[in-house]
Amino acid sequence: MKIIQVKTILTCPNQNYLFVKILTDSGIYGVGDASLNGREKAVADLIDTYLSPLLTGRDPEQIEDFWQLVYRGSYWRGGNIIMSALCGIDMALWDILGKSAGKPLYALLGGKVRSKVLCYSHVLGGTQEEKIAQAAEYVQKHGLKVIRLRAGLPAANGTFGVTQSQGGPKTEPWNPEQEIEGTVEYFIRIREAVGKQVGIIYDLHERFSPDQAVRVLRKLEGYDPFFIEDPVAPDCVGSLRYVREKTVVPLAFGELYKSRWECLPAITGRWIDFLRCDVIRVGGVTEARKIAALAETYDIKMAWHGPNDVSPITHAVNWHLNVSEYNFGIQEDGATDGLIRQVVSGGPVYQNGYLVMENRPGIGCDIDEEAAARYPFCKAYIPICRQEDDSLHNW
Ligand code: GCO
Ligand code: MG
């Protein structure tokens, strides 16, 4: 079998996505997700200009060799643009392998060790009262066992991702002292509303400095968080260790890591309980399974990043990893309903606190190219944060 064409599909069904479709001379094709919120065109250009010519004529089964060719062979290793491009291709190659073997991706990864995937969803709401009502409804009506709260404005419509072309990034305010108080009060109110049995995750979204993060975490210790995500930013590697040493709250980290080497200090130092890498950011299935194996070696559970800004294709890949990896923890289930469902079919479905998926060869998703063309790319930025003195802060 030989690769005859590599297509990039850029589309904006309410939010920009970048897909890769690899066609072979056997008629089998594979699909992958290379979406990088706010920088989609840069990734598409890398694939179209540099990577597609390297793929044409190759045997699609040589997945590891292609991964190494892009990672090491370009000399300039890694980074978000390269790894996202690599991921779109890597996913599509695994999809082809599964389809040609007539097996779902999880079977290629060693087979199922569980039948369904525990998941959590985001409490969005508007006012605090609405959020509390929404959390209670998630649990009582929809059977969610774990819910997620978030520092700052929630990732609701238009706060990240796009509904229309933007001239520049939207600015959100950030006041750390108010946020420390607000975070703790909000967590306690949600705990009272949902009861003791429900897991509560709080994504602090890299917003706090190490000393502020410790203040928040210590105050939350008595309220049993399932885990606290990204209490600090990843730039200064030692900050996570500083926080870890001062609290007993379970910690999750990793959505901004771009390779297994970036994960290493947190894994080998046991600074975290859950590793939350994003399969697109780390270069696809090939790297994801190595990262999961490394984490398993150190008794750390996986909680793959699964926000609203990745497509059902990535949610499906997460699902295949989750059912086949021993050290599964939990899966983030960012909403993938809405217009994207017109473009991508397949992927996991929510069922009473878990994600389940039909048995199909490969990843199990397909792209409707005509539907994608109905929603053309729409330039947009991720928002930014500014403090009261106008200084820029992590969003
Ligand atoms: C999460 C993430 C996302 C990011 C988003 C940025 O935990 O789901 O923090 O909500 O903000 O992926 O594009
Ligand atoms: Mg997060």
CSV table of C-alpha atoms and ligand atoms in Angstrom, one decimal, residues 148 203 205 229-230 255 276, ligand 2:
chain,number,residue,atom,x,y,z
A,148,ARG,CA,-15.3,20.3,36.5
A,203,ASP,CA,-9.1,23.8,36.6
A,205,HIS,CA,-5.8,27.3,34.3
A,229,GLU,CA,-5.7,21.1,37.6
A,230,ASP,CA,-2.8,23.4,36.5
A,255,GLU,CA,-2.1,20.0,28.8
A,276,ARG,CA,-3.3,15.5,31.4
B,2,MG,MG,-7.2,22.9,31.6
